[in-house]
CSV table of C-alpha atoms in Angstrom, one decimal:
chain,number,residue,atom,x,y,z
A,9,MET,CA,113.6,-3.1,29.8
A,10,GLU,CA,112.2,0.3,28.1
A,11,ARG,CA,111.0,0.7,31.5
A,12,LYS,CA,114.3,0.1,33.4
A,13,LYS,CA,116.2,2.4,30.1
A,14,SER,CA,113.1,5.6,30.8
A,15,ASN,CA,114.2,5.4,34.7
A,16,ALA,CA,118.0,5.9,34.9
A,17,ILE,CA,115.9,9.4,34.2
A,18,PRO,CA,117.4,11.8,37.3
A,19,GLY,CA,114.9,13.1,39.6
A,20,THR,CA,111.7,11.0,37.4
A,21,VAL,CA,109.9,8.6,38.9
A,22,PHE,CA,106.3,6.5,37.9
A,23,SER,CA,103.8,6.7,38.8
A,24,THR,CA,101.6,4.3,40.7
A,25,GLN,CA,97.9,5.2,39.7
A,26,ASN,CA,99.4,5.1,35.4
A,27,GLY,CA,102.8,4.4,35.4
A,28,HIS,CA,103.3,7.7,33.5
A,29,LEU,CA,106.9,9.7,34.7
A,30,LEU,CA,106.7,12.3,37.1
A,31,ILE,CA,109.2,14.6,38.1
A,32,SER,CA,108.9,17.1,41.5
A,33,SER,CA,107.7,20.8,41.4
A,34,GLY,CA,110.2,21.7,43.6
A,35,VAL,CA,107.4,22.3,46.4
A,36,ILE,CA,106.5,18.8,48.2
A,37,SER,CA,103.2,19.7,49.6
A,38,LEU,CA,102.2,20.2,45.8
A,39,ASP,CA,103.5,17.3,44.4
A,40,THR,CA,101.4,15.5,47.4
A,41,LEU,CA,98.6,17.3,46.0
A,42,LEU,CA,99.0,16.4,42.5
A,43,ALA,CA,99.7,12.7,44.0
A,44,GLY,CA,102.9,12.5,42.9
A,45,GLY,CA,104.8,15.2,40.7
A,46,LEU,CA,104.2,16.8,37.1
A,47,PRO,CA,103.7,14.2,34.6
A,48,VAL,CA,106.4,15.1,32.1
A,49,GLY,CA,105.0,16.2,28.8
A,50,THR,CA,102.0,18.2,29.9
A,51,VAL,CA,101.9,22.0,30.3
A,52,VAL,CA,101.3,23.5,33.8
A,53,LEU,CA,99.6,26.8,34.1
A,54,VAL,CA,99.6,28.8,37.3
A,55,GLU,CA,97.1,32.3,37.3
A,56,GLU,CA,99.4,34.6,39.1
A,57,ASP,CA,98.1,36.6,42.0
A,58,PHE,CA,97.5,40.2,41.6
A,59,ARG,CA,101.4,41.0,42.4
A,60,GLY,CA,103.1,38.2,40.9
A,61,LEU,CA,105.1,37.3,43.5
A,62,HIS,CA,103.7,34.0,45.0
A,63,SER,CA,103.4,32.3,41.4
A,64,LYS,CA,107.4,33.9,40.8
A,65,VAL,CA,107.9,31.6,43.4
A,66,LEU,CA,106.2,28.4,42.7
A,67,LEU,CA,109.0,29.2,38.9
A,68,LYS,CA,111.6,29.6,41.1
A,69,TYR,CA,111.5,26.5,43.2
A,70,PHE,CA,110.3,24.6,39.5
A,71,LEU,CA,113.4,25.8,37.7
A,72,ALA,CA,115.9,25.3,41.7
A,73,GLU,CA,114.8,21.2,41.4
A,74,GLY,CA,115.6,21.2,37.5
A,75,LEU,CA,119.1,21.9,38.4
A,76,ALA,CA,119.5,20.1,41.3
A,77,SER,CA,118.0,17.2,39.1
A,78,LYS,CA,120.6,17.7,36.1
A,79,HIS,CA,118.0,18.6,34.1
A,80,SER,CA,117.8,21.0,31.2
A,81,ILE,CA,116.5,24.4,31.4
A,82,LEU,CA,114.7,26.7,29.2
A,83,ILE,CA,114.0,30.0,30.5
A,84,ALA,CA,112.1,33.0,29.2
A,85,SER,CA,110.9,36.3,30.3
A,86,GLN,CA,109.6,39.6,29.0
A,87,ASP,CA,109.1,41.3,31.8
A,88,VAL,CA,112.8,40.9,34.1
A,89,ASN,CA,116.2,39.6,32.6
A,90,PRO,CA,115.8,35.6,32.6
A,91,SER,CA,119.5,35.0,34.6
A,92,SER,CA,118.1,37.2,37.1
A,93,ILE,CA,116.1,34.9,37.8
A,94,LEU,CA,118.4,31.9,38.0
A,95,ARG,CA,120.0,34.0,40.8
A,96,GLU,CA,117.3,34.4,43.0
A,97,LEU,CA,116.7,30.6,42.9
A,98,PRO,CA,116.9,28.7,46.8
A,99,ALA,CA,119.9,26.9,47.9
A,100,VAL,CA,119.1,23.4,48.4
A,101,ILE,CA,119.2,22.1,51.8
A,102,GLU,CA,119.1,18.4,53.2
A,103,SER,CA,116.1,18.7,55.2
A,104,ASP,CA,113.1,20.5,55.9
A,105,PRO,CA,113.6,24.1,56.7
A,106,GLU,CA,111.0,25.2,58.5
A,107,PRO,CA,109.0,21.7,60.4
A,108,GLU,CA,105.8,22.3,61.0
A,109,GLY,CA,105.5,20.8,64.2
A,110,PRO,CA,107.9,21.5,67.5
A,111,PRO,CA,110.9,18.6,67.7
A,112,ARG,CA,109.9,15.5,69.7
A,113,VAL,CA,111.8,15.6,72.6
A,114,GLN,CA,110.0,12.5,74.1
A,115,ALA,CA,112.0,10.4,75.9
A,116,VAL,CA,112.3,6.6,74.8
A,117,THR,CA,111.0,5.6,77.9
A,118,ASP,CA,107.9,7.4,77.5
A,119,LYS,CA,104.8,5.5,76.5
A,120,MET,CA,101.8,5.9,74.8
A,121,LYS,CA,98.7,6.0,76.8
A,122,ILE,CA,95.8,5.1,74.1
A,123,ALA,CA,96.8,2.1,73.2
A,124,PHE,CA,100.4,-0.4,73.4
A,125,ARG,CA,100.5,-1.4,70.2
A,126,TYR,CA,100.9,2.2,68.5
A,127,GLN,CA,103.9,2.1,70.5
A,128,ASN,CA,106.7,1.0,67.6
A,129,LEU,CA,105.0,3.1,65.1
A,130,SER,CA,106.6,5.7,63.3
A,131,THR,CA,106.1,9.7,63.6
A,132,SER,CA,107.1,10.3,59.9
A,133,SER,CA,105.0,11.0,57.4
A,134,VAL,CA,103.6,9.1,54.5
A,135,ASN,CA,102.8,10.1,51.2
A,136,SER,CA,99.5,8.3,51.2
A,137,SER,CA,99.7,8.4,46.4
A,138,GLY,CA,102.4,5.6,47.9
A,139,THR,CA,105.0,7.2,44.9
A,140,LYS,CA,107.9,7.5,45.8
A,141,HIS,CA,108.9,10.9,46.8
A,142,ILE,CA,111.5,12.6,44.1
A,143,GLY,CA,112.8,16.5,45.3
A,144,HIS,CA,114.3,17.8,47.3
A,145,HIS,CA,114.5,20.7,50.5
A,146,PHE,CA,115.1,24.1,49.6
A,147,ASP,CA,116.0,26.8,51.6
A,148,LEU,CA,113.9,30.3,50.1
A,149,SER,CA,116.8,32.6,52.1
A,150,ARG,CA,119.8,31.4,50.5
A,151,ASN,CA,120.3,32.4,47.0
A,152,ILE,CA,122.0,29.4,44.9
A,153,SER,CA,125.5,29.2,44.5
A,154,PHE,CA,127.2,30.4,41.1
A,155,ASN,CA,128.8,27.2,40.5
A,156,ASP,CA,125.4,25.5,39.7
A,157,ILE,CA,124.1,28.0,37.7
A,158,GLN,CA,127.7,27.7,35.4
A,159,ASN,CA,127.7,23.9,35.5
A,160,SER,CA,123.9,23.4,34.3
A,161,ASP,CA,122.4,23.5,30.1
A,162,ILE,CA,120.2,26.5,30.3
A,163,TYR,CA,119.0,28.4,27.9
A,164,TYR,CA,117.9,32.5,28.3
A,165,TRP,CA,115.0,33.6,26.0
A,166,THR,CA,115.6,37.4,26.3
A,167,GLY,CA,113.1,38.4,23.9
A,168,GLN,CA,114.6,39.3,21.0
A,169,ARG,CA,112.0,38.5,17.8
A,170,ILE,CA,112.2,37.1,14.5
A,171,GLU,CA,110.7,39.2,12.0
A,172,ASN,CA,110.8,37.9,8.8
A,173,GLY,CA,109.1,34.1,7.3
A,174,PHE,CA,105.5,33.7,7.7
A,175,ASN,CA,104.1,34.0,11.4
A,176,SER,CA,100.6,32.3,12.4
A,177,PHE,CA,100.4,34.8,15.7
A,178,THR,CA,99.5,38.3,15.4
A,179,ASN,CA,102.4,38.9,18.4
A,180,PRO,CA,105.6,37.6,16.2
A,181,ALA,CA,107.0,36.9,20.0
A,182,TYR,CA,105.1,34.0,20.8
A,183,ASN,CA,105.9,32.7,17.4
A,184,ASP,CA,109.7,33.6,18.4
A,185,LEU,CA,109.3,31.8,21.6
A,186,LEU,CA,108.3,28.6,20.1
A,187,LYS,CA,110.3,28.1,17.7
A,188,SER,CA,113.7,28.5,20.3
A,189,ILE,CA,111.3,25.8,22.2
A,190,LYS,CA,111.1,23.4,19.7
A,191,ASN,CA,114.5,23.8,18.4
A,192,LYS,CA,115.9,23.1,21.8
A,193,ILE,CA,114.2,20.4,22.1
A,194,LYS,CA,115.4,19.0,18.9
A,195,GLU,CA,118.8,20.1,19.4
A,196,GLY,CA,119.5,18.4,23.1
A,197,LYS,CA,117.4,15.2,21.9
A,198,PHE,CA,114.4,15.6,24.1
A,199,PHE,CA,112.2,14.2,21.7
A,200,LEU,CA,110.6,10.7,22.9
A,201,LYS,CA,111.8,9.1,19.3
A,202,ASP,CA,116.0,10.2,20.1
A,203,ASN,CA,118.5,8.4,21.6
A,204,PRO,CA,120.3,9.9,23.2
A,205,GLU,CA,123.3,8.4,25.6
A,206,LYS,CA,122.1,10.1,28.8
A,207,LYS,CA,118.8,11.3,28.8
A,208,THR,CA,117.4,13.6,31.0
A,209,ILE,CA,114.5,16.4,31.0
A,210,LEU,CA,113.6,19.8,29.6
A,211,ARG,CA,112.0,22.3,32.2
A,212,ILE,CA,110.2,25.1,30.4
A,213,GLY,CA,109.6,28.1,32.5
A,214,ILE,CA,108.1,31.4,31.1
A,215,HIS,CA,107.6,34.0,33.6
A,216,SER,CA,104.4,36.3,33.6
A,217,LEU,CA,103.5,35.0,29.6
A,218,GLY,CA,100.8,37.5,28.0
A,219,SER,CA,101.9,40.7,30.4
A,220,PRO,CA,101.7,44.2,28.6
A,221,MET,CA,105.5,43.8,28.1
A,222,TRP,CA,104.5,41.3,25.2
A,223,LEU,CA,102.8,43.6,23.3
A,224,PRO,CA,104.5,43.7,20.1
A,225,THR,CA,106.3,47.5,20.2
A,226,LYS,CA,105.8,48.4,16.6
A,227,LYS,CA,101.6,48.3,16.8
A,228,SER,CA,100.6,50.2,20.3
A,229,VAL,CA,97.2,49.4,18.4
A,230,HIS,CA,97.3,46.4,19.9
A,231,SER,CA,95.9,45.3,23.4
A,232,VAL,CA,95.7,43.1,26.0
A,233,ASN,CA,92.8,42.0,25.3
A,234,GLY,CA,93.8,41.7,21.6
A,235,ASN,CA,96.4,39.3,22.4
A,236,SER,CA,94.6,37.0,24.3
A,237,GLN,CA,93.8,34.7,21.3
A,238,ASP,CA,97.4,34.2,20.3
A,239,LEU,CA,98.0,33.7,24.5
A,240,HIS,CA,95.4,30.5,24.1
A,241,MET,CA,97.1,29.8,20.7
A,242,PHE,CA,100.4,29.5,21.9
A,243,LEU,CA,99.7,27.3,25.3
A,244,PHE,CA,97.6,24.8,22.4
A,245,CYS,CA,100.6,25.0,20.0
A,246,LEU,CA,103.3,24.5,23.2
A,247,ARG,CA,101.2,21.2,24.7
A,248,ALA,CA,101.8,19.4,21.4
A,249,LEU,CA,104.9,20.1,21.0
A,250,VAL,CA,105.9,18.8,25.0
A,251,ARG,CA,103.3,16.4,24.8
A,252,SER,CA,105.8,14.4,22.2
A,253,ALA,CA,109.0,15.0,24.0
A,254,HIS,CA,111.2,14.7,27.5
A,255,ALA,CA,109.7,18.6,28.3
A,256,VAL,CA,107.0,20.1,31.2
A,257,ALA,CA,106.6,23.7,30.7
A,258,PHE,CA,105.4,25.6,33.5
A,259,VAL,CA,103.7,28.8,32.6
A,260,THR,CA,102.4,31.9,34.8
A,261,ILE,CA,100.1,34.2,33.5
A,262,PRO,CA,98.6,37.4,34.6
A,263,SER,CA,95.0,36.5,35.0
A,264,TYR,CA,93.6,39.4,36.2
A,265,LEU,CA,94.2,41.5,33.0
A,266,TYR,CA,92.3,39.0,31.2
A,267,ASP,CA,88.4,38.5,30.8
A,268,GLU,CA,86.6,34.6,32.0
A,269,GLU,CA,86.5,33.3,28.1
A,270,SER,CA,89.7,34.1,27.3
A,271,LEU,CA,90.8,32.4,30.7
A,272,GLU,CA,88.6,29.2,30.1
A,273,ARG,CA,90.4,28.8,26.7
A,274,CYS,CA,94.1,28.7,28.4
A,275,VAL,CA,93.1,26.3,30.4
A,276,HIS,CA,91.5,24.3,28.3
A,277,SER,CA,95.0,24.4,26.2
A,278,SER,CA,96.6,23.5,29.3
A,279,ASP,CA,96.7,20.2,31.3
A,280,ILE,CA,97.4,21.4,35.2
A,281,ALA,CA,95.8,24.8,36.3
A,282,MET,CA,96.2,26.3,39.1
A,283,LYS,CA,95.2,29.4,40.8
A,284,LEU,CA,97.1,31.9,43.2
A,285,GLN,CA,94.7,34.2,45.1
A,286,SER,CA,96.3,36.5,47.9
A,287,PHE,CA,94.8,38.2,50.6
A,288,SER,CA,97.3,41.5,50.1
A,289,GLY,CA,95.0,44.5,49.6
A,290,THR,CA,91.7,42.7,50.1
A,291,GLU,CA,89.4,43.1,53.0
A,292,LEU,CA,90.6,39.1,53.6
A,293,GLU,CA,93.8,40.3,54.9
A,294,ASN,CA,92.7,41.4,58.5
A,295,ASN,CA,90.4,38.0,59.2
A,296,GLN,CA,91.1,36.7,62.5
A,297,SER,CA,91.0,33.4,60.9
A,298,LEU,CA,93.4,33.2,58.2
A,299,GLN,CA,96.3,35.3,59.2
A,300,ASP,CA,98.1,32.4,59.4
A,301,TYR,CA,98.1,31.8,55.3
A,302,HIS,CA,98.8,34.3,52.8
A,303,GLY,CA,96.2,33.6,50.4
A,304,PHE,CA,93.9,30.8,48.8
A,305,PHE,CA,95.1,28.3,46.5
A,306,TYR,CA,93.1,26.9,43.1
A,307,LEU,CA,93.5,23.7,41.4
A,308,MET,CA,91.1,23.7,39.1
A,309,LYS,CA,92.5,21.2,36.8
A,310,LEU,CA,94.2,18.3,36.6
A,311,ALA,CA,96.0,15.9,33.9
A,312,ALA,CA,94.1,12.8,32.2
A,313,ILE,CA,97.2,11.1,31.4
A,314,ASN,CA,96.5,7.2,30.5
A,315,SER,CA,93.5,7.5,31.4
A,316,LEU,CA,89.7,7.1,30.1
A,317,ALA,CA,88.0,9.8,31.7
A,318,SER,CA,89.1,13.6,33.4
A,319,LYS,CA,89.9,14.4,36.9
A,320,HIS,CA,88.5,16.5,38.9
A,321,PRO,CA,90.3,18.7,42.2
A,322,GLY,CA,87.8,18.2,43.8
A,323,SER,CA,86.0,20.6,46.7
A,324,ILE,CA,88.2,20.4,49.3
A,325,GLU,CA,89.9,24.8,49.7
A,326,TYR,CA,93.7,25.2,50.3
A,327,VAL,CA,95.6,28.1,51.0
A,328,PHE,CA,99.2,29.4,50.8
A,329,LYS,CA,101.8,30.3,53.1
A,330,LEU,CA,105.0,32.0,52.2
A,331,ARG,CA,107.6,31.9,55.1
A,332,ARG,CA,111.5,33.3,55.4
A,333,LYS,CA,112.4,29.9,54.0
A,334,LYS,CA,109.5,27.9,52.6
A,335,PHE,CA,106.6,27.9,50.6
A,336,THR,CA,103.8,25.3,51.4
A,337,ILE,CA,100.0,24.6,50.7
A,338,GLU,CA,97.7,23.4,53.3
A,339,VAL,CA,93.9,22.4,53.9
A,340,LEU,CA,91.9,24.6,54.6
A,341,HIS,CA,90.9,24.7,58.5
A,342,LEU,CA,89.0,26.9,59.8
A,343,PRO,CA,88.6,27.5,63.2
A,344,PRO,CA,84.2,27.0,64.6
A,345,ASP,CA,82.8,30.5,65.0
A,346,LEU,CA,80.6,30.4,68.3
A,347,SER,CA,80.5,33.7,68.8
A,348,ASP,CA,76.9,33.8,67.6
A,349,ALA,CA,76.1,30.7,68.4
A,350,SER,CA,77.2,31.2,72.4
A,351,GLU,CA,74.7,34.4,72.0
A,352,GLY,CA,71.6,32.9,70.6
A,353,LYS,CA,71.9,29.9,73.3
A,354,ASN,CA,72.0,32.2,76.0
A,355,ASN,CA,69.0,34.0,74.5
A,356,ASN,CA,67.4,30.8,74.5
A,357,ILE,CA,68.1,29.7,78.2
A,358,SER,CA,67.0,33.2,79.9
A,359,SER,CA,63.4,33.1,77.8
A,360,LEU,CA,63.5,29.7,78.4
A,361,GLY,CA,64.2,29.6,82.5
A,362,CYS,CA,61.4,30.2,84.8
A,363,GLY,CA,61.7,33.6,85.6
A,364,GLY,CA,61.9,34.0,81.4
A,365,SER,CA,58.9,36.3,80.1
A,366,ASN,CA,57.1,34.2,77.7
A,367,LYS,CA,55.6,31.6,80.5
A,368,HIS,CA,53.6,30.6,77.7
A,369,LEU,CA,56.2,28.5,76.6
A,370,LEU,CA,57.3,26.9,80.3
A,371,GLU,CA,53.9,27.0,82.5
A,372,PHE,CA,54.7,25.6,86.3
């Protein structure tokens, strides 16, 4: 009876691997990579690319999926106005805006030449994890309608800090944001112990956490590196807060501003960690083998919930590409480099031939 009651939450599905409640990230390829979606009660950490363009697209997908699934939204940012991010969310559409392969125009009477028993098999792709997909398709070339934003439960955190009272953070902005998230969870009855009439999910989107815009204005002596302690401590407190609620936090941080030790602490304080490395402005931008992609995608940590052992994402390399209407993540498949091998093969053939100069290798 309890499972039926929890399954009534819109935009959620139970994982077939560990029975945990999942929501969609908005990107179908990312949900497949995460074995169905994002577990409820977790913190997702995204290390931004250098310009922060592609990580912002992932955040928009996460928020747009929340609006399409009738979830509550809390969005926070110090770099831009949070309301402007909501206005730039992609629009929901019925089908895939840019299919991977060309449409199949094969006639009904056309038969496969390999084996006749494969003739009646479906050509549609199936999720290998066995979890039912709950996400929607979005079109990045179109923005969401104003009515969808107006009719949704959205809370904007604009960075108005509270200076009074006890503050465990050096930067009062982190304390104010954490307090705002806790109040939203309490007022919306998102805690696991609450029993509202209609249960839903709170999606927390934090854009570019720990950027230079998060530094205190009255204390100019502070630097980004000195602010790193507040950063991973905030993630640790946020993780403890959402673990006891029907909530998922999606946080992007400018990782290029912090040292490796601070980033390791941030990854340790989160449940799922991923990194985007763009090719723009690097030597890989003009690489012919990578011309169809826009950067590397690294899955550094997976959530270990309802499990005794931690999960390792493996050694498979992934890449992402941003099209006009769609953002996708794929496995890196490089073409074989046969230039050096063919030259070496030709040299060996010429040296081993009857007319070669090295007669001692092949005597007649």
